[in-house]
PDB file of C-alpha atoms and ligand atoms in Angstrom:
ATOM      1  CA  MET A1319       0.047   0.029   0.054  1.00 68.00           C
ATOM      2  CA  ASP A1320       1.202   3.590  -0.687  1.00 76.00           C
ATOM      3  CA  ILE A1321       1.145   4.273   3.024  1.00 81.00           C
ATOM      4  CA  GLU A1322       4.226   2.025   3.434  1.00 77.00           C
ATOM      5  CA  LYS A1323       6.292   4.310   1.207  1.00 79.00           C
ATOM      6  CA  LYS A1324       5.477   7.245   3.442  1.00 84.00           C
ATOM      7  CA  VAL A1325       6.893   8.435   6.718  1.00 88.00           C
ATOM      8  CA  TRP A1326       5.081   7.515   9.780  1.00 90.00           C
ATOM      9  CA  GLU A1327       5.155  10.102  12.594  1.00 95.00           C
ATOM     10  CA  VAL A1328       4.135   8.883  16.033  1.00 97.00           C
ATOM     11  CA  LEU A1329       1.557  11.228  17.533  1.00 97.00           C
ATOM     12  CA  LEU A1330       0.626   9.328  20.638  1.00 98.00           C
ATOM     13  CA  SER A1331       2.953   6.660  21.800  1.00 98.00           C
ATOM     14  CA  GLU A1332       1.952   3.563  23.728  1.00 98.00           C
ATOM     15  CA  GLU A1333       3.175   5.090  26.946  1.00 98.00           C
ATOM     16  CA  GLU A1334       1.185   8.271  26.341  1.00 98.00           C
ATOM     17  CA  ILE A1335      -1.856   6.230  25.549  1.00 98.00           C
ATOM     18  CA  SER A1336      -1.436   4.289  28.765  1.00 98.00           C
ATOM     19  CA  GLU A1337      -1.073   7.499  30.832  1.00 98.00           C
ATOM     20  CA  THR A1338      -4.258   8.894  29.237  1.00 98.00           C
ATOM     21  CA  LEU A1339      -6.181   5.654  29.854  1.00 98.00           C
ATOM     22  CA  LYS A1340      -5.138   5.771  33.566  1.00 98.00           C
ATOM     23  CA  ARG A1341      -6.244   9.355  34.020  1.00 98.00           C
ATOM     24  CA  LEU A1342      -9.550   8.892  32.219  1.00 98.00           C
ATOM     25  CA  GLY A1343     -10.241   5.541  33.925  1.00 98.00           C
ATOM     26  CA  LYS A1344      -9.887   7.206  37.366  1.00 98.00           C
ATOM     27  CA  GLN A1345     -12.006  10.190  36.471  1.00 98.00           C
ATOM     28  CA  ILE A1346     -14.862   8.071  35.015  1.00 98.00           C
ATOM     29  CA  SER A1347     -14.715   5.568  37.937  1.00 98.00           C
ATOM     30  CA  LYS A1348     -15.076   8.525  40.408  1.00 98.00           C
ATOM     31  CA  ASP A1349     -17.819  10.422  38.572  1.00 98.00           C
ATOM     32  CA  TYR A1350     -19.857   7.277  38.006  1.00 98.00           C
ATOM     33  CA  GLU A1351     -19.344   5.670  41.312  1.00 98.00           C
ATOM     34  CA  THR A1352     -22.960   6.097  42.457  1.00 98.00           C
ATOM     35  CA  LYS A1353     -24.473   5.886  38.935  1.00 98.00           C
ATOM     36  CA  LYS A1354     -25.577   3.006  36.698  1.00 98.00           C
ATOM     37  CA  LEU A1355     -22.810   3.186  33.955  1.00 98.00           C
ATOM     38  CA  LEU A1356     -23.491   1.829  30.525  1.00 98.00           C
ATOM     39  CA  VAL A1357     -20.730   2.204  27.965  1.00 98.00           C
ATOM     40  CA  VAL A1358     -21.808   2.490  24.298  1.00 98.00           C
ATOM     41  CA  SER A1359     -18.856   1.773  22.138  1.00 98.00           C
ATOM     42  CA  LEU A1360     -18.939   3.090  18.530  1.00 98.00           C
ATOM     43  CA  LEU A1361     -17.600   0.474  16.192  1.00 97.00           C
ATOM     44  CA  LYS A1362     -15.384   0.038  14.495  1.00 95.00           C
ATOM     45  CA  GLY A1363     -12.909   2.742  15.483  1.00 96.00           C
ATOM     46  CA  SER A1364     -13.340   2.510  19.201  1.00 98.00           C
ATOM     47  CA  PHE A1365     -12.960  -1.126  19.674  1.00 98.00           C
ATOM     48  CA  ILE A1366      -9.356  -0.949  21.052  1.00 98.00           C
ATOM     49  CA  PHE A1367      -9.932   2.244  23.143  1.00 98.00           C
ATOM     50  CA  THR A1368     -13.103   0.783  24.555  1.00 98.00           C
ATOM     51  CA  ALA A1369     -11.360  -2.472  25.607  1.00 98.00           C
ATOM     52  CA  ASP A1370      -8.649  -0.577  27.256  1.00 98.00           C
ATOM     53  CA  ILE A1371     -10.687   2.049  29.023  1.00 98.00           C
ATOM     54  CA  VAL A1372     -13.246  -0.368  30.487  1.00 98.00           C
ATOM     55  CA  ARG A1373     -10.343  -2.406  32.028  1.00 98.00           C
ATOM     56  CA  ARG A1374      -9.272   0.842  33.811  1.00 98.00           C
ATOM     57  CA  LEU A1375     -12.603   1.224  35.505  1.00 98.00           C
ATOM     58  CA  SER A1376     -12.974   0.254  39.202  1.00 98.00           C
ATOM     59  CA  ILE A1377     -16.785   0.290  39.133  1.00 98.00           C
ATOM     60  CA  PRO A1378     -19.344  -1.992  37.612  1.00 98.00           C
ATOM     61  CA  VAL A1379     -20.109  -1.346  33.897  1.00 98.00           C
ATOM     62  CA  ARG A1380     -22.344  -2.727  31.145  1.00 98.00           C
ATOM     63  CA  ILE A1381     -21.047  -2.583  27.605  1.00 98.00           C
ATOM     64  CA  GLU A1382     -23.021  -2.256  24.377  1.00 98.00           C
ATOM     65  CA  PHE A1383     -21.789  -1.707  20.865  1.00 98.00           C
ATOM     66  CA  MET A1384     -23.186   0.355  18.011  1.00 98.00           C
ATOM     67  CA  THR A1385     -21.841   0.481  14.508  1.00 97.00           C
ATOM     68  CA  THR A1386     -21.976   3.856  12.777  1.00 93.00           C
ATOM     69  CA  SER A1387     -20.538   4.901   9.519  1.00 84.00           C
ATOM     70  CA  SER A1388     -20.246   8.193   7.641  1.00 76.00           C
ATOM     71  CA  TYR A1389     -16.840   8.111   6.113  1.00 55.00           C
ATOM     72  CA  GLY A1390     -16.707   4.962   3.968  1.00 52.00           C
ATOM     73  CA  ASP A1391     -13.068   4.660   2.961  1.00 51.00           C
ATOM     74  CA  SER A1392     -12.616   8.314   2.339  1.00 56.00           C
ATOM     75  CA  GLU A1393     -10.939  10.802   4.680  1.00 57.00           C
ATOM     76  CA  GLU A1394     -13.762  13.332   4.776  1.00 59.00           C
ATOM     77  CA  THR A1395     -17.013  12.975   6.521  1.00 61.00           C
ATOM     78  CA  SER A1396     -20.030  12.796   4.233  1.00 64.00           C
ATOM     79  CA  GLY A1397     -21.999  14.735   6.811  1.00 75.00           C
ATOM     80  CA  ARG A1398     -24.500  12.033   7.213  1.00 83.00           C
ATOM     81  CA  VAL A1399     -24.327   9.324   9.845  1.00 91.00           C
ATOM     82  CA  LYS A1400     -25.669   5.861   9.176  1.00 91.00           C
ATOM     83  CA  ILE A1401     -26.529   3.508  12.021  1.00 94.00           C
ATOM     84  CA  VAL A1402     -25.361   0.144  10.682  1.00 95.00           C
ATOM     85  CA  THR A1403     -26.127  -1.651  13.989  1.00 96.00           C
ATOM     86  CA  ASP A1404     -28.257  -0.073  16.738  1.00 97.00           C
ATOM     87  CA  ILE A1405     -28.524  -1.238  20.379  1.00 96.00           C
ATOM     88  CA  ASN A1406     -31.790  -2.985  21.211  1.00 91.00           C
ATOM     89  CA  LYS A1407     -31.831  -2.092  24.808  1.00 88.00           C
ATOM     90  CA  ASP A1408     -34.171  -0.044  26.962  1.00 90.00           C
ATOM     91  CA  LEU A1409     -31.797   2.600  28.500  1.00 97.00           C
ATOM     92  CA  THR A1410     -34.267   3.714  31.213  1.00 97.00           C
ATOM     93  CA  GLY A1411     -32.309   4.514  34.470  1.00 97.00           C
ATOM     94  CA  TYR A1412     -28.857   4.117  32.826  1.00 98.00           C
ATOM     95  CA  ASP A1413     -26.083   6.666  32.733  1.00 98.00           C
ATOM     96  CA  VAL A1414     -24.779   6.306  29.206  1.00 98.00           C
ATOM     97  CA  LEU A1415     -21.207   7.029  28.215  1.00 98.00           C
ATOM     98  CA  ILE A1416     -20.591   6.925  24.533  1.00 98.00           C
ATOM     99  CA  VAL A1417     -16.998   5.943  23.730  1.00 98.00           C
ATOM    100  CA  ASP A1418     -15.391   6.832  20.395  1.00 98.00           C
ATOM    101  CA  ASP A1419     -11.920   6.980  19.041  1.00 98.00           C
ATOM    102  CA  ILE A1420     -12.044  10.542  17.729  1.00 98.00           C
ATOM    103  CA  THR A1421     -14.208  13.589  17.280  1.00 97.00           C
ATOM    104  CA  ASP A1422     -13.604  15.433  14.113  1.00 95.00           C
ATOM    105  CA  SER A1423     -16.560  17.302  12.630  1.00 95.00           C
ATOM    106  CA  GLY A1424     -18.425  16.146  15.679  1.00 96.00           C
ATOM    107  CA  ILE A1425     -21.319  15.039  13.659  1.00 95.00           C
ATOM    108  CA  THR A1426     -21.117  11.372  14.582  1.00 96.00           C
ATOM    109  CA  MET A1427     -20.966  11.958  18.355  1.00 97.00           C
ATOM    110  CA  LYS A1428     -23.739  14.520  18.348  1.00 97.00           C
ATOM    111  CA  PHE A1429     -26.002  12.324  16.217  1.00 96.00           C
ATOM    112  CA  VAL A1430     -25.458   9.319  18.505  1.00 97.00           C
ATOM    113  CA  MET A1431     -26.024  11.335  21.637  1.00 98.00           C
ATOM    114  CA  ASP A1432     -29.303  12.653  20.220  1.00 97.00           C
ATOM    115  CA  HIS A1433     -30.348   9.163  19.101  1.00 97.00           C
ATOM    116  CA  LEU A1434     -29.620   7.603  22.458  1.00 98.00           C
ATOM    117  CA  ARG A1435     -31.417  10.279  24.421  1.00 97.00           C
ATOM    118  CA  LYS A1436     -34.624   9.086  22.749  1.00 95.00           C
ATOM    119  CA  LYS A1437     -34.235   5.721  24.517  1.00 96.00           C
ATOM    120  CA  ASN A1438     -34.895   7.438  27.820  1.00 96.00           C
ATOM    121  CA  PRO A1439     -31.523   7.181  29.676  1.00 98.00           C
ATOM    122  CA  LYS A1440     -30.790   9.125  32.859  1.00 98.00           C
ATOM    123  CA  SER A1441     -27.874  10.869  31.274  1.00 98.00           C
ATOM    124  CA  VAL A1442     -25.697  10.797  28.108  1.00 98.00           C
ATOM    125  CA  LYS A1443     -22.120  11.809  28.017  1.00 98.00           C
ATOM    126  CA  SER A1444     -19.206  11.410  25.610  1.00 98.00           C
ATOM    127  CA  CYS A1445     -15.642  10.045  25.929  1.00 98.00           C
ATOM    128  CA  VAL A1446     -13.190  10.226  23.135  1.00 98.00           C
ATOM    129  CA  LEU A1447      -9.404   9.539  22.948  1.00 98.00           C
ATOM    130  CA  LEU A1448      -8.669  12.087  20.362  1.00 98.00           C
ATOM    131  CA  ASP A1449     -10.303  15.473  19.497  1.00 98.00           C
ATOM    132  CA  LYS A1450      -9.676  17.629  16.455  1.00 97.00           C
ATOM    133  CA  PRO A1451     -11.566  20.827  17.438  1.00 96.00           C
ATOM    134  CA  ASP A1452     -10.388  22.741  14.408  1.00 94.00           C
ATOM    135  CA  ARG A1453     -12.645  20.648  12.186  1.00 92.00           C
ATOM    136  CA  ARG A1454     -15.861  21.044  14.203  1.00 96.00           C
ATOM    137  CA  LYS A1455     -19.064  21.478  12.188  1.00 95.00           C
ATOM    138  CA  VAL A1456     -21.463  21.173  15.051  1.00 96.00           C
ATOM    139  CA  VAL A1457     -21.291  22.363  18.678  1.00 96.00           C
ATOM    140  CA  LEU A1458     -19.797  19.592  20.676  1.00 96.00           C
ATOM    141  CA  LYS A1459     -17.321  19.397  23.584  1.00 97.00           C
ATOM    142  CA  PRO A1460     -16.377  15.798  24.651  1.00 98.00           C
ATOM    143  CA  ASP A1461     -17.142  15.366  28.306  1.00 98.00           C
ATOM    144  CA  TYR A1462     -14.116  13.104  28.691  1.00 98.00           C
ATOM    145  CA  LEU A1463     -11.232  13.796  26.468  1.00 98.00           C
ATOM    146  CA  GLY A1464      -7.778  12.127  26.082  1.00 98.00           C
ATOM    147  CA  VAL A1465      -5.779  14.400  23.896  1.00 98.00           C
ATOM    148  CA  THR A1466      -6.466  17.365  21.612  1.00 98.00           C
ATOM    149  CA  ILE A1467      -4.691  16.960  18.294  1.00 97.00           C
ATOM    150  CA  PRO A1468      -4.129  19.195  15.254  1.00 95.00           C
ATOM    151  CA  ASP A1469      -6.012  18.874  11.994  1.00 94.00           C
ATOM    152  CA  LYS A1470      -4.288  15.822  10.628  1.00 94.00           C
ATOM    153  CA  PHE A1471      -5.445  12.404   9.482  1.00 94.00           C
ATOM    154  CA  VAL A1472      -4.426   9.933  12.160  1.00 97.00           C
ATOM    155  CA  VAL A1473      -4.067   6.145  12.012  1.00 97.00           C
ATOM    156  CA  GLY A1474      -3.636   3.273  14.495  1.00 98.00           C
ATOM    157  CA  TYR A1475      -5.022   2.232  17.905  1.00 98.00           C
ATOM    158  CA  GLY A1476      -8.363   1.459  16.208  1.00 98.00           C
ATOM    159  CA  LEU A1477      -8.288   4.175  13.536  1.00 97.00           C
ATOM    160  CA  ASN A1478      -8.051   2.879  10.049  1.00 96.00           C
ATOM    161  CA  TYR A1479      -6.245   3.820   6.878  1.00 94.00           C
ATOM    162  CA  GLY A1480      -8.243   2.154   4.022  1.00 91.00           C
ATOM    163  CA  GLU A1481      -9.566  -0.292   6.594  1.00 93.00           C
ATOM    164  CA  TYR A1482      -6.084  -1.442   7.579  1.00 95.00           C
ATOM    165  CA  TYR A1483      -3.640  -0.489  10.321  1.00 96.00           C
ATOM    166  CA  ARG A1484      -6.300  -0.489  13.133  1.00 98.00           C
ATOM    167  CA  ASN A1485      -4.054  -2.951  14.987  1.00 98.00           C
ATOM    168  CA  ILE A1486      -0.962  -0.643  15.243  1.00 98.00           C
ATOM    169  CA  PRO A1487      -0.619  -0.084  19.010  1.00 98.00           C
ATOM    170  CA  TYR A1488       0.109   3.670  18.769  1.00 98.00           C
ATOM    171  CA  VAL A1489      -1.461   6.693  16.940  1.00 98.00           C
ATOM    172  CA  PHE A1490       0.540   8.057  13.981  1.00 97.00           C
ATOM    173  CA  VAL A1491       0.213  10.515  11.136  1.00 96.00           C
ATOM    174  CA  VAL A1492       1.317   9.882   7.640  1.00 88.00           C
ATOM    175  CA  THR A1493       3.481  12.424   5.895  1.00 82.00           C
ATOM    176  CA  SER A1494       5.260  12.252   2.506  1.00 71.00           C
ATOM    177  CA  LYS A1495       8.969  11.575   2.441  1.00 62.00           C
ATOM    178  CA  ASP A1496       9.925  14.770   0.651  1.00 55.00           C
ATOM    179  CA  ARG A1497       8.541  16.979   3.478  1.00 47.00           C
TER     180      ARG A1497
HETATM  181  P1  LIG B2503     -16.853  13.108  12.800  1.00 96.58           P
HETATM  182  O1  LIG B2503     -18.400  12.660  12.686  1.00 96.58           O
HETATM  183  O2  LIG B2503     -16.598  13.703  14.150  1.00 96.58           O
HETATM  184  O3  LIG B2503     -16.466  14.055  11.701  1.00 96.58           O
HETATM  185  O4  LIG B2503     -16.012  11.768  12.606  1.00 96.58           O
HETATM  186  C1  LIG B2503     -16.073  10.798  13.464  1.00 96.58           C
HETATM  187  C2  LIG B2503     -15.446   9.485  12.880  1.00 96.58           C
HETATM  188  O5  LIG B2503     -14.622   9.765  11.685  1.00 96.58           O
HETATM  189  C3  LIG B2503     -14.505   8.860  13.899  1.00 96.58           C
HETATM  190  O6  LIG B2503     -15.208   8.125  14.743  1.00 96.58           O
HETATM  191  C4  LIG B2503     -13.528   8.155  13.011  1.00 96.58           C
HETATM  192  O7  LIG B2503     -14.027   6.902  12.685  1.00 96.58           O
HETATM  193  C5  LIG B2503     -13.530   8.964  11.711  1.00 96.58           C
HETATM  194  N1  LIG B2503     -12.248   9.836  11.681  1.00 96.58           N
HETATM  195  C6  LIG B2503     -12.303  11.214  12.007  1.00 96.58           C
HETATM  196  N2  LIG B2503     -11.002  11.638  11.887  1.00 96.58           N
HETATM  197  C7  LIG B2503     -10.254  10.621  11.559  1.00 96.58           C
HETATM  198  C8  LIG B2503      -8.815  10.496  11.333  1.00 96.58           C
HETATM  199  O8  LIG B2503      -8.007  11.344  11.523  1.00 96.58           O
HETATM  200  N3  LIG B2503      -8.338   9.243  11.094  1.00 96.58           N
HETATM  201  C9  LIG B2503      -9.182   8.161  10.957  1.00 96.58           C
HETATM  202  N4  LIG B2503      -8.617   7.042  10.608  1.00 96.58           N
HETATM  203  N5  LIG B2503     -10.561   8.229  11.164  1.00 96.58           N
HETATM  204  C10 LIG B2503     -11.063   9.470  11.495  1.00 96.58           C
HETATM  205 MG1  LIG B2504     -15.579   6.118  14.217  1.00 96.58          MG
END
């Protein structure tokens, strides 16, 4: 693939990810201690982040998965979110925390928050590992945020490049060699 001929620049190392998980895990465990936490993980991008963050929680948690898509294989959002797989669960009484890999335009997270609110939960909040606020198209501020990053296309730790490289254990950006 053309990506292999390019330069990979590490944006978030495994150590930095680990530190971030530790901090977020503590904060969420504290904030949801007396609540009824239900994590909704947005596939596919957040599968690794979700698996890691829930193992940092010291409180009981239920986990559900939703598959959303808007990007297809392109790097730009289409502006439309498609729910590929919804959760078939009554959310009454639950404090929902939506976990995603990254907020870019913010359209996906806002759409899913509005969608899940209709299922009657007690609260709905968001947690993302990465945030690109420069690209926002809707008003959205993640409630739990790992790291703010510049407007660059990032890959690894769940994030894909043409559906590959999700398994790379760190986050990187691709630059051309002659830069
Ligand atoms: P948004 O709806 O906020 O524009 O985009 C959210 C989704 O787009 C993310 O969950 C992620 O799947 C994808 N996305 C946004 N930025 C990037 C990026 O830099 N790299 C990759 N691989 N996916 C991204
Ligand atoms: Mg995604």
